[in-house]
Short mmCIF file of N, CA, C and O in Angstrom, two decimals:
data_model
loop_
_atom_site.label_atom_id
_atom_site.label_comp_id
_atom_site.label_asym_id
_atom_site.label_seq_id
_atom_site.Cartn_x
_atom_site.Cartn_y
_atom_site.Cartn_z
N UNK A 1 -9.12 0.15 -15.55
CA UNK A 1 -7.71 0.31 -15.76
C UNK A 1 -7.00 -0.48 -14.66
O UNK A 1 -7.44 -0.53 -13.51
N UNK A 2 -6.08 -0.98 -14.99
CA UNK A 2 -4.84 -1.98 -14.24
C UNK A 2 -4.10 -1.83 -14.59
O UNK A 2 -4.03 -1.30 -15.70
N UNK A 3 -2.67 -2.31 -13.68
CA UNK A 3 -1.39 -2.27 -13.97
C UNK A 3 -0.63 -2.94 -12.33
O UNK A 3 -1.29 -3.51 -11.47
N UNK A 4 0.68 -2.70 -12.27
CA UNK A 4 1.11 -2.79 -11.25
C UNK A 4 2.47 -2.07 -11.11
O UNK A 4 3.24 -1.80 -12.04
N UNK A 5 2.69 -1.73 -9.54
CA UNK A 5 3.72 -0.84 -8.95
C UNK A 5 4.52 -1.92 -8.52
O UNK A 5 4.16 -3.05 -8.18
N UNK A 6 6.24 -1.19 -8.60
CA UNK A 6 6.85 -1.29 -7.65
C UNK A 6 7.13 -0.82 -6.37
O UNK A 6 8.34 -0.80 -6.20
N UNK A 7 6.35 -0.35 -5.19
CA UNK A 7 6.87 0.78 -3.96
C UNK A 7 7.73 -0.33 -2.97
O UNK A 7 7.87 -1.55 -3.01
N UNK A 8 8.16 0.59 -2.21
CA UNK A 8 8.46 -0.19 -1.14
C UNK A 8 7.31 -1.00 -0.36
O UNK A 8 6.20 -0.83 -0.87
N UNK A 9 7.33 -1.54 0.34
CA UNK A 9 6.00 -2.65 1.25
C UNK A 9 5.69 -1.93 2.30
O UNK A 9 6.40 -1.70 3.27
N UNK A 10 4.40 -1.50 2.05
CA UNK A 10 3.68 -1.12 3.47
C UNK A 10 4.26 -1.66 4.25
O UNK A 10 4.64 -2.81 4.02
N UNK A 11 4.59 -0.85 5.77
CA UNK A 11 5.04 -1.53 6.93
C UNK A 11 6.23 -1.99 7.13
O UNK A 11 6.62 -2.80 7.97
N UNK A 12 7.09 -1.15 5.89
CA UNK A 12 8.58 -1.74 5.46
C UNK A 12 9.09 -0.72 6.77
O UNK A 12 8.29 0.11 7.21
N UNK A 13 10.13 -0.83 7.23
CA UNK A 13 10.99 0.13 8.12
C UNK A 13 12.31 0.12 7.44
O UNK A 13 13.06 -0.81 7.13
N UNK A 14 12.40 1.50 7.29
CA UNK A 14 13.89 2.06 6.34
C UNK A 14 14.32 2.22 7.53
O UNK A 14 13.60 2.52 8.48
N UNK A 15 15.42 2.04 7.58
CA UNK A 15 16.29 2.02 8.78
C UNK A 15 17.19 3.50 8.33
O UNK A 15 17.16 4.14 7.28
N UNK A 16 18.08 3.74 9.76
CA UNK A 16 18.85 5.25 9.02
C UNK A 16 20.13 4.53 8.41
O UNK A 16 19.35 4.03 7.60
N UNK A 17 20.96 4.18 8.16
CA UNK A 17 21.71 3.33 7.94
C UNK A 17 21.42 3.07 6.60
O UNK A 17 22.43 3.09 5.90
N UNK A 18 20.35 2.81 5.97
CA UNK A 18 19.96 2.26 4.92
C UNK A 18 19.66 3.76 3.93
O UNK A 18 19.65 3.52 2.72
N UNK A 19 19.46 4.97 4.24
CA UNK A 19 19.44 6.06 3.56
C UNK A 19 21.09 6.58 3.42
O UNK A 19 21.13 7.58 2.70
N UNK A 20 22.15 6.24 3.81
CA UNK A 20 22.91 6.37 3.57
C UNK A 20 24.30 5.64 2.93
O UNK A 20 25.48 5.96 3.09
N UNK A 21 23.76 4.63 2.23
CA UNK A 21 24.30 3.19 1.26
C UNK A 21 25.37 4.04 0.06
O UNK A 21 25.03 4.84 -0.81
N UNK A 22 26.55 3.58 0.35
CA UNK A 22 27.76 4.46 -0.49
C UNK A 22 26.72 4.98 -1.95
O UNK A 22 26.33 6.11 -2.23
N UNK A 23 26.51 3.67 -2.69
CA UNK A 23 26.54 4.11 -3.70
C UNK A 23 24.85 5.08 -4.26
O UNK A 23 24.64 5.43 -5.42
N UNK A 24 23.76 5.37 -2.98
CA UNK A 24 22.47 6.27 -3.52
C UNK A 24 22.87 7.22 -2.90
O UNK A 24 23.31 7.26 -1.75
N UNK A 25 22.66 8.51 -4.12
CA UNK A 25 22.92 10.00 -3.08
C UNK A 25 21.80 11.07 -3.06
O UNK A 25 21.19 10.99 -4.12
N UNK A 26 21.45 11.73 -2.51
CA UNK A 26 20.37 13.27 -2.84
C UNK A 26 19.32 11.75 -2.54
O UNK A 26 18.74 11.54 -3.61
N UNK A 27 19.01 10.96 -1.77
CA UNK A 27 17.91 9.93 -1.18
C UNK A 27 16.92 10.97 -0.64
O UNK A 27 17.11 11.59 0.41
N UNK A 28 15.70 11.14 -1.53
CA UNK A 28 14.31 11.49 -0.72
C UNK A 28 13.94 11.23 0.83
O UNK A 28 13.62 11.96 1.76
N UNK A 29 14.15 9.69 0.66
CA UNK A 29 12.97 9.00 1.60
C UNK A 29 13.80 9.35 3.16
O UNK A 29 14.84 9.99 3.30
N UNK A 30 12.96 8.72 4.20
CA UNK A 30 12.98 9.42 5.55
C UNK A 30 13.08 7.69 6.37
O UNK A 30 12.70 6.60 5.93
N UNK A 31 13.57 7.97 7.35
CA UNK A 31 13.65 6.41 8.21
C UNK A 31 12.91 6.43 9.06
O UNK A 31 12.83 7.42 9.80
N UNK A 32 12.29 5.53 9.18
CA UNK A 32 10.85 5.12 9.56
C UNK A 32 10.11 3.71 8.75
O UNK A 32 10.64 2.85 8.05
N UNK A 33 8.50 3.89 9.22
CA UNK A 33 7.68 2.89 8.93
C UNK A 33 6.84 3.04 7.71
O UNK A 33 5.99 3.94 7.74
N UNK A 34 6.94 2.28 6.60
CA UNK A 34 6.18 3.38 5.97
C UNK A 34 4.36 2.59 6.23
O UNK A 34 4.08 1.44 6.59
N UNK A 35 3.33 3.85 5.85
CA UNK A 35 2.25 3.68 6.79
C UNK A 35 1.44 4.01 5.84
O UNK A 35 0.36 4.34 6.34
N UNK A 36 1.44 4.10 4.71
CA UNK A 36 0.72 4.72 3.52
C UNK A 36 1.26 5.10 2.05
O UNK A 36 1.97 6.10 1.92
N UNK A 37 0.94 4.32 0.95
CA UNK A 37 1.52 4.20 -0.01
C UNK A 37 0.69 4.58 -0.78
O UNK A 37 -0.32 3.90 -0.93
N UNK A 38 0.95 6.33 -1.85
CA UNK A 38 -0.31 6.88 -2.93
C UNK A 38 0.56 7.00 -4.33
O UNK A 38 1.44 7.83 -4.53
N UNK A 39 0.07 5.91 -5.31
CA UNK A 39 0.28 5.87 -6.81
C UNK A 39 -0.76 7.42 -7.33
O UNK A 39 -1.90 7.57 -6.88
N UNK A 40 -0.32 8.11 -8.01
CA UNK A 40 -0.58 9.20 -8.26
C UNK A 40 -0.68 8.99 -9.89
O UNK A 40 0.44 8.63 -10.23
N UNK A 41 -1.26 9.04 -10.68
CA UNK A 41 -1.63 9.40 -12.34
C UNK A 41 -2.29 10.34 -12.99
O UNK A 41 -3.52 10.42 -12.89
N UNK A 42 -1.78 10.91 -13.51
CA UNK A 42 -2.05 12.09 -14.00
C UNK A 42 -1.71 11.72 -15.41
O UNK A 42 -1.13 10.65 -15.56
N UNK A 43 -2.09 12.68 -16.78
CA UNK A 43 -1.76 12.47 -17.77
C UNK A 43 -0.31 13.07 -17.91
O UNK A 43 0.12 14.12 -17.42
N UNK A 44 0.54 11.81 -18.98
CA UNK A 44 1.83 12.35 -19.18
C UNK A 44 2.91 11.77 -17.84
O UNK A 44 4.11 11.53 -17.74
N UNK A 45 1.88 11.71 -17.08
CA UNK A 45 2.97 11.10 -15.88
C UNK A 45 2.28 10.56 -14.73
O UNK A 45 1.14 10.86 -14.38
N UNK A 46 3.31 9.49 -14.00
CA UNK A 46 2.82 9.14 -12.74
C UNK A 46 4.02 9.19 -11.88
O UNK A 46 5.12 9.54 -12.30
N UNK A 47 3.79 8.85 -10.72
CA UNK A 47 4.41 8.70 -9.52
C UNK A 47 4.45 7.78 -7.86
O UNK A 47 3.53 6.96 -7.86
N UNK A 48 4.97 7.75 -6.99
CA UNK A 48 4.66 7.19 -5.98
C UNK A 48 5.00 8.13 -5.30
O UNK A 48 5.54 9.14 -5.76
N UNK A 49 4.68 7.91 -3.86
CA UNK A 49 4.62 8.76 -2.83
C UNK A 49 4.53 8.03 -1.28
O UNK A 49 3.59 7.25 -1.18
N UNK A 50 5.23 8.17 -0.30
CA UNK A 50 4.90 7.80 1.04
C UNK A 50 4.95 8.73 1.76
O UNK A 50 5.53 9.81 1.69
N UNK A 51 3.60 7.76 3.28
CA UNK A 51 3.57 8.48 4.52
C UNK A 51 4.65 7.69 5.37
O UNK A 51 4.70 6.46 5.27
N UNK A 52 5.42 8.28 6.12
CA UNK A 52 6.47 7.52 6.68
C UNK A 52 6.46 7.76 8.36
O UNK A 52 6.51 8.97 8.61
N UNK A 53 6.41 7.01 9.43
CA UNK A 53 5.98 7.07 10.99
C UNK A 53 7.68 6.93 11.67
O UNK A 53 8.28 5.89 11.95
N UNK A 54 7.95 7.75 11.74
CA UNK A 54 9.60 7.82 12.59
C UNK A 54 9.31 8.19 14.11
O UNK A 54 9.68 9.27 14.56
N UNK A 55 8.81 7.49 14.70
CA UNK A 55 8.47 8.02 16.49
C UNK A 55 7.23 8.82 16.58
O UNK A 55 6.02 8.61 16.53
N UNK A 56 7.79 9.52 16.68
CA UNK A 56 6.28 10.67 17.27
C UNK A 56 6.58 11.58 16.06
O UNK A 56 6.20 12.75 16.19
N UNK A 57 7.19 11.25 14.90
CA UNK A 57 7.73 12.21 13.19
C UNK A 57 6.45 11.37 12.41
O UNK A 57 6.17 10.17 12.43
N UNK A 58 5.86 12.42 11.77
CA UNK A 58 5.34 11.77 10.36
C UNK A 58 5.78 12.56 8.83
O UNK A 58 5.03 13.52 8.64
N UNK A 59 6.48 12.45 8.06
CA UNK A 59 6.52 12.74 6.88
C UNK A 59 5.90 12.35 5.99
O UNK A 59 5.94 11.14 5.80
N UNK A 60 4.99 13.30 5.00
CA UNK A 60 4.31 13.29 4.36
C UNK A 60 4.43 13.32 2.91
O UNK A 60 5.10 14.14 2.28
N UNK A 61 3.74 12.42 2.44
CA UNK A 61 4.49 12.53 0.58
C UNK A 61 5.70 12.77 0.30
O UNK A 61 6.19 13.72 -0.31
N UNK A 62 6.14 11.92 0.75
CA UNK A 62 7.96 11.78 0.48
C UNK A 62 8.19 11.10 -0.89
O UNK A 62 8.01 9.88 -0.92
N UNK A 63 8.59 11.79 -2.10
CA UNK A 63 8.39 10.55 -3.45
C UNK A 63 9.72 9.33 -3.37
O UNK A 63 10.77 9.06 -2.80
N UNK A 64 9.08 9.02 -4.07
CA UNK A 64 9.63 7.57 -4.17
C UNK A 64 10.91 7.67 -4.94
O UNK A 64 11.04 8.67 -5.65
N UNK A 65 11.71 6.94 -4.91
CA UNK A 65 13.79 7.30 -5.16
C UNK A 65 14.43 5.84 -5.73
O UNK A 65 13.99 4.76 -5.33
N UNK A 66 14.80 5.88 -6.08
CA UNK A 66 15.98 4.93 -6.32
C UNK A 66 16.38 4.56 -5.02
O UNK A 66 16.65 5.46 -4.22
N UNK A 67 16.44 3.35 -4.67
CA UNK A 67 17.09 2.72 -2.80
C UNK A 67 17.85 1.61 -3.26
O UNK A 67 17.65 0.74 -4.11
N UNK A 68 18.94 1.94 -2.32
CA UNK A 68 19.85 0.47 -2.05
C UNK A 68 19.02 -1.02 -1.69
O UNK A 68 18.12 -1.11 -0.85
N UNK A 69 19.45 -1.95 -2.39
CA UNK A 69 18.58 -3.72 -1.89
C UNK A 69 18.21 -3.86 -0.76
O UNK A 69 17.40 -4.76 -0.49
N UNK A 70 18.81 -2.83 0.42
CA UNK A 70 18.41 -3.28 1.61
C UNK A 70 16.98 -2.84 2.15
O UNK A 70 16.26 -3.14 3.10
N UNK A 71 16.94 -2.04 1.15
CA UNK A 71 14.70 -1.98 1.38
C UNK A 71 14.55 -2.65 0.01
O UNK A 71 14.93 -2.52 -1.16
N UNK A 72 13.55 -3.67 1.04
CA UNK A 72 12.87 -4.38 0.08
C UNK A 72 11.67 -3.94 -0.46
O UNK A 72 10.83 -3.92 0.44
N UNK A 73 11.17 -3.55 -1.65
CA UNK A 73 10.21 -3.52 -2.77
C UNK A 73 9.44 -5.18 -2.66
O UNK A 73 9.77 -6.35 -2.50
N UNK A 74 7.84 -4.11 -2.93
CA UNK A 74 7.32 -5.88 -3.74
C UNK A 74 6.36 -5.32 -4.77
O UNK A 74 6.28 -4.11 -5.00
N UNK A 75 5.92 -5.87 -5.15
CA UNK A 75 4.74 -5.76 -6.76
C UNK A 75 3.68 -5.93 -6.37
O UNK A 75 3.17 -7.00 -6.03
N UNK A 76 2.94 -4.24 -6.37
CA UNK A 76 1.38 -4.51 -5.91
C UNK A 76 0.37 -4.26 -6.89
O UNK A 76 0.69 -3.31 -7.61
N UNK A 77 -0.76 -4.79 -7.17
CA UNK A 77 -0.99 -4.47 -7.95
C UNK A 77 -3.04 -3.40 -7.68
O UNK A 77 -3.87 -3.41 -6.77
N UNK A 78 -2.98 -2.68 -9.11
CA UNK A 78 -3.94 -2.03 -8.65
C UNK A 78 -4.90 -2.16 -9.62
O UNK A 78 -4.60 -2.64 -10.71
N UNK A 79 -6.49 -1.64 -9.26
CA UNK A 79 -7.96 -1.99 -10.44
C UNK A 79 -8.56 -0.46 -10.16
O UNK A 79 -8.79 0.15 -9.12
N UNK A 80 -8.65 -0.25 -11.09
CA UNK A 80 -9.45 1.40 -10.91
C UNK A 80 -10.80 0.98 -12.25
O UNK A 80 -10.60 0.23 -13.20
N UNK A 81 -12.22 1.75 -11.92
CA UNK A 81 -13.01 1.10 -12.64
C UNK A 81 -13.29 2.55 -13.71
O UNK A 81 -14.41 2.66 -14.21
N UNK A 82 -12.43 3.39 -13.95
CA UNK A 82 -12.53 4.66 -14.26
C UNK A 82 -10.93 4.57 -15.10
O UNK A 82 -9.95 3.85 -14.88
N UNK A 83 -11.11 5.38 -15.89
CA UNK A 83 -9.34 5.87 -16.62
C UNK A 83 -9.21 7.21 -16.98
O UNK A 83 -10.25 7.82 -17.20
N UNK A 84 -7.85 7.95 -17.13
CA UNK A 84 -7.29 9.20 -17.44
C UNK A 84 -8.54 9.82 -18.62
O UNK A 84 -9.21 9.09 -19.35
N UNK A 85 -8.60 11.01 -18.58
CA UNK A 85 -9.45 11.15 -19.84
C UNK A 85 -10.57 11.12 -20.04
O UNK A 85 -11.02 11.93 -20.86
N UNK A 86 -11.55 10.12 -19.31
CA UNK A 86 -12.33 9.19 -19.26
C UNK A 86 -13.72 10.61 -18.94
O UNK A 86 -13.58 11.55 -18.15
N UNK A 87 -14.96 10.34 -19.83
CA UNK A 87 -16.09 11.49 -19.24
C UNK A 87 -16.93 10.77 -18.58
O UNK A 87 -17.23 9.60 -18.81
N UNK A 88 -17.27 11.37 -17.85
CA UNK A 88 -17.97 10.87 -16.28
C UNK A 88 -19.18 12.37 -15.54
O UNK A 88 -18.93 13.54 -15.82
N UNK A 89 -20.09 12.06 -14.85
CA UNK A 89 -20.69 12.19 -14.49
C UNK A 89 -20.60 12.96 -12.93
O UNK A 89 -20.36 12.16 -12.03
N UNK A 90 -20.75 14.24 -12.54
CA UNK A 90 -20.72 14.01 -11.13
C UNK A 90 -21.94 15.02 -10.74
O UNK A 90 -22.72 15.59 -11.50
N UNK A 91 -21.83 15.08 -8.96
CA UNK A 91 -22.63 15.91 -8.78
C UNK A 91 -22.80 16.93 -7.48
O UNK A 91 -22.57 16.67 -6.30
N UNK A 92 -23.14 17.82 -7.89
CA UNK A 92 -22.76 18.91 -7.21
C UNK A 92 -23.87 19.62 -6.58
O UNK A 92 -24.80 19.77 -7.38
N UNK A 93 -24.09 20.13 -5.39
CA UNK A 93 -25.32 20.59 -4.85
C UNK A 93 -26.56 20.00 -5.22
O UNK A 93 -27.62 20.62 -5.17
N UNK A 94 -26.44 18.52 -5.70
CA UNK A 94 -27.87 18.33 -6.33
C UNK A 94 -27.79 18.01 -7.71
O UNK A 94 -28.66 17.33 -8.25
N UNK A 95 -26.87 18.42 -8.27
CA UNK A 95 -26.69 19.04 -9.88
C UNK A 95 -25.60 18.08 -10.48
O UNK A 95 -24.47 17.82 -10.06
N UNK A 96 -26.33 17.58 -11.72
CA UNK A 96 -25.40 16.58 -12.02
C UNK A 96 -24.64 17.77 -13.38
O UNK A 96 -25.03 18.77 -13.99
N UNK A 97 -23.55 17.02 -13.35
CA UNK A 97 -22.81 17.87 -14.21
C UNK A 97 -21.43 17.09 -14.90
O UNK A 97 -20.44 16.71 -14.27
N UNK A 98 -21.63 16.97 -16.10
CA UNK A 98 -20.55 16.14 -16.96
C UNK A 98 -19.05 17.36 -17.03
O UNK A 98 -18.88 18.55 -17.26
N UNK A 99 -18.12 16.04 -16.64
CA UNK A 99 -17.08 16.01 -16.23
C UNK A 99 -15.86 15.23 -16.93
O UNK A 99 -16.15 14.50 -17.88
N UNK A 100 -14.27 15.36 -16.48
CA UNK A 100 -13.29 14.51 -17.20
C UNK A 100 -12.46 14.63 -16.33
O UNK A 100 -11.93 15.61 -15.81
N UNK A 101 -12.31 12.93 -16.13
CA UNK A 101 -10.80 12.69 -14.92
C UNK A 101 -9.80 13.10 -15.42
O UNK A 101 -9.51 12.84 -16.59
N UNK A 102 -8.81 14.08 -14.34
CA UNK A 102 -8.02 14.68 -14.71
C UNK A 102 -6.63 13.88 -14.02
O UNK A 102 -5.57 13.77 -14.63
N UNK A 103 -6.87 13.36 -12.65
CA UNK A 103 -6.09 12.70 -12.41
C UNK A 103 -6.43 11.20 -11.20
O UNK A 103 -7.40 11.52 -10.51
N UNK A 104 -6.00 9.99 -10.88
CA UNK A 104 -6.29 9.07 -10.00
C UNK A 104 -4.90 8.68 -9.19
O UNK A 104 -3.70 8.60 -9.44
N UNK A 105 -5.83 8.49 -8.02
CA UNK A 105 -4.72 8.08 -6.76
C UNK A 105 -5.34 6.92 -6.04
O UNK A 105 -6.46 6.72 -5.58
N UNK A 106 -4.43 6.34 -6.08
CA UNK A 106 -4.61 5.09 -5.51
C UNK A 106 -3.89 4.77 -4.18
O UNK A 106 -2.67 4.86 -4.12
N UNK A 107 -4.72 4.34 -3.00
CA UNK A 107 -4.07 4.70 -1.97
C UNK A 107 -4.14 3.20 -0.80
O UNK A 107 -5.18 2.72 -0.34
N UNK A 108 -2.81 2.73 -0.54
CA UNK A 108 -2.87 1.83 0.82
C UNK A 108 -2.43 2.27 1.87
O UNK A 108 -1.60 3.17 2.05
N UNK A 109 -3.03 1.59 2.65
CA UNK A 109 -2.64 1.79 4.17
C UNK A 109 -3.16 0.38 4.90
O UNK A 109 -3.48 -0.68 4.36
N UNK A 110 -3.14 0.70 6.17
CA UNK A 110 -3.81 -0.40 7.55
C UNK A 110 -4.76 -0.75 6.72
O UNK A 110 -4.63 -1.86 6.20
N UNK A 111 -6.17 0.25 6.29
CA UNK A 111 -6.86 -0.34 6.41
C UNK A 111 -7.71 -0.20 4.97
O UNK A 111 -8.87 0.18 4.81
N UNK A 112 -6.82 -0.59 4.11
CA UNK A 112 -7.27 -1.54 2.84
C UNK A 112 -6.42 -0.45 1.60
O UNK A 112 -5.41 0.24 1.69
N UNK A 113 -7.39 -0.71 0.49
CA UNK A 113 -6.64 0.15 -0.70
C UNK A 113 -8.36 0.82 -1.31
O UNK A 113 -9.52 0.42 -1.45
N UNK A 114 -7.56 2.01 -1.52
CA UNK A 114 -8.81 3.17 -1.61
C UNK A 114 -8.22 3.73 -3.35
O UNK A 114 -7.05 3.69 -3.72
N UNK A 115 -9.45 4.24 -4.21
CA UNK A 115 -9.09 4.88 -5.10
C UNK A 115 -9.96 6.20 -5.25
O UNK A 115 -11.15 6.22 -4.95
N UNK A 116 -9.42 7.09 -5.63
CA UNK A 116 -9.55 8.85 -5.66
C UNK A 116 -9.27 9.49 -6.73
O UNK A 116 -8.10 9.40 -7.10
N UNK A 117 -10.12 10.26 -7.49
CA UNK A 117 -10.41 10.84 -8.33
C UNK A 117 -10.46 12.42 -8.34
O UNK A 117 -11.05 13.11 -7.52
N UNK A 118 -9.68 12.91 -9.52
CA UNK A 118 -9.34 14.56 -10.03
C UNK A 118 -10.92 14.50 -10.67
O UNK A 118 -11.31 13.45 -11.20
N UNK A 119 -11.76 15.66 -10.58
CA UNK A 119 -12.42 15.48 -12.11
C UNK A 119 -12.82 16.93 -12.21
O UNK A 119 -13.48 17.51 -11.35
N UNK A 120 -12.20 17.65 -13.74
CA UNK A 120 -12.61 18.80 -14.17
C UNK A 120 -14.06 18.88 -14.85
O UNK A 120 -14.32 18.03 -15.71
N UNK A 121 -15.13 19.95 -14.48
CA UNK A 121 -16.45 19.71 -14.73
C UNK A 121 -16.35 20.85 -16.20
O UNK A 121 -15.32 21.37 -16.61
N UNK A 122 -17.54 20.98 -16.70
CA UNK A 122 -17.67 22.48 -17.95
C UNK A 122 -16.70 23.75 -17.59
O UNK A 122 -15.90 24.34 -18.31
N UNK A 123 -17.09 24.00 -15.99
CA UNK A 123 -16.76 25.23 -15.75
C UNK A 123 -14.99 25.60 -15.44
O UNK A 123 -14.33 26.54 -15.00
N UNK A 124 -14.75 24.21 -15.98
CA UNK A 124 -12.98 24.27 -15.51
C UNK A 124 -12.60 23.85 -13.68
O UNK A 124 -11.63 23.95 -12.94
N UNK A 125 -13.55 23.52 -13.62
CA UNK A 125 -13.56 24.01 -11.82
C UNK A 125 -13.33 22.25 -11.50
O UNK A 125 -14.11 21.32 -11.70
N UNK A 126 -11.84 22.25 -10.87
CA UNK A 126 -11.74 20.51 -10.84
C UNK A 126 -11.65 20.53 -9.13
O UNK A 126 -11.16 21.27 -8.28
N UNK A 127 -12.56 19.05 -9.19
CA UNK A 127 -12.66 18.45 -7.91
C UNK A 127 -12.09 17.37 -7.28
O UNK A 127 -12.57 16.24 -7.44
N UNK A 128 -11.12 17.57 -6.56
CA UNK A 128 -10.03 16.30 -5.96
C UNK A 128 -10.73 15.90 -4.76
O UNK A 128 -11.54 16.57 -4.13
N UNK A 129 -10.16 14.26 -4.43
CA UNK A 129 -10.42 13.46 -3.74
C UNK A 129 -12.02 13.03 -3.74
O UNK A 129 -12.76 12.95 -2.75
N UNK A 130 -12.37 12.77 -5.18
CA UNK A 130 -14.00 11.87 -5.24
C UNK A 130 -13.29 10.45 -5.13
O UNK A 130 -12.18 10.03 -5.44
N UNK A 131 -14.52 9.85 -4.49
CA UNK A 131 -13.92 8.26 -4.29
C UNK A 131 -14.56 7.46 -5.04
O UNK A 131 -15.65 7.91 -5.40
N UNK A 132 -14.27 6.31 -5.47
CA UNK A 132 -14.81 5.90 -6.96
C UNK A 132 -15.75 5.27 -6.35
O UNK A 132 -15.99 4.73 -7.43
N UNK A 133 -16.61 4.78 -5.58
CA UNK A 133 -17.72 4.79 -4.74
C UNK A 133 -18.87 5.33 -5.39
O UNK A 133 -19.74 4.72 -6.01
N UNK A 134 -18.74 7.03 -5.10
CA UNK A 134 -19.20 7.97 -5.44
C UNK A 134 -19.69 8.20 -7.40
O UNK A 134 -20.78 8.36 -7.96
N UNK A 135 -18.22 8.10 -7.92
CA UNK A 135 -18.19 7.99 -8.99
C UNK A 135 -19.21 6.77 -9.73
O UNK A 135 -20.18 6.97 -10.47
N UNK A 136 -18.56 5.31 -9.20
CA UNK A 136 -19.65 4.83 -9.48
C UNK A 136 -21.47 5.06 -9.21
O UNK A 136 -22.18 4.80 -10.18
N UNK A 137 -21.97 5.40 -8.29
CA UNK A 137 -23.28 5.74 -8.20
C UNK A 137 -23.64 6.85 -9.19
O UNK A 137 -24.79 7.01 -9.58
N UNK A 138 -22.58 7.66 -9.62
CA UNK A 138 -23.21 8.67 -10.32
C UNK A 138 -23.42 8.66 -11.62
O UNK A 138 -24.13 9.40 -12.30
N UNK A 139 -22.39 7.32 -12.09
CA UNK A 139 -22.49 7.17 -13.38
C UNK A 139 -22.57 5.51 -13.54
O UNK A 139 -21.51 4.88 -13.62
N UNK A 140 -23.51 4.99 -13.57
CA UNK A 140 -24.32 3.23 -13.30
C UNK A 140 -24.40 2.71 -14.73
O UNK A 140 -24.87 1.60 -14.96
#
């Protein structure tokens, strides 16, 4: 699965000044650096989300808003080797056990772009943050 986002740019700095632009109001986001950018998919819906570095402040999953031109956006794009829905394989104490992604996050920062996996097994019992790493070895 592919596609591409609009977020703001890693490493963008919202200034305070810039959360308060006449015409955006009820603005989420926080002023600072942002330091981590997670595309979130779930069925029925997706989202964005930032980690944002204001001094010695970190705000966490701040979603993503409508912003005045003066933060600049760019188009990133993302590859997940897995999709919504999708039955898959995992394993548990040893125990392999068929499964269905329930939701994927796709995540940048410093130091690269990571993808992360929901997956509900038979027993209803869903497991967040598998890394498609993982996923791949379990299902070749």
């Amino acid at each position: 699965m592919d596609g591409l986002i609009n977020p703001i740019g890693l490493n963008e700095v919202i200034k305070y000044d810039d959360l308060f632009h006449g015409t955006v109001n009820r603005m989420s986001l926080k002023a600072g650096r942002i330091v981590r950018i997670v595309y979130w998919m779930k069925p029925g819906k997706s989202f964005i989300t930032y980690d944002i570095l204001n001094g010695n402040k970190k705000y966490v999953n701040i979603e993503d808003c409508p912003s005045p031109p003066s933060i600049r956006r760019s188009e990133i794009s993302y590859v997940t080797l897995f999709g919504l829905n999708q039955s898959v394989n995992i394993e548990v104490a040893g125990v392999q056990r068929s499964s269905v992604i329930v939701s994927i996050n796709t995540i940048w920062d410093d130091e690269g772009y990571t993808v992360y996996y929901g997956v509900t097994d038979r027993t209803d019992t869903t497991y967040f943050g598998v890394k498609e790493e993982l996923l791949v070895k379990w299902n070749p």
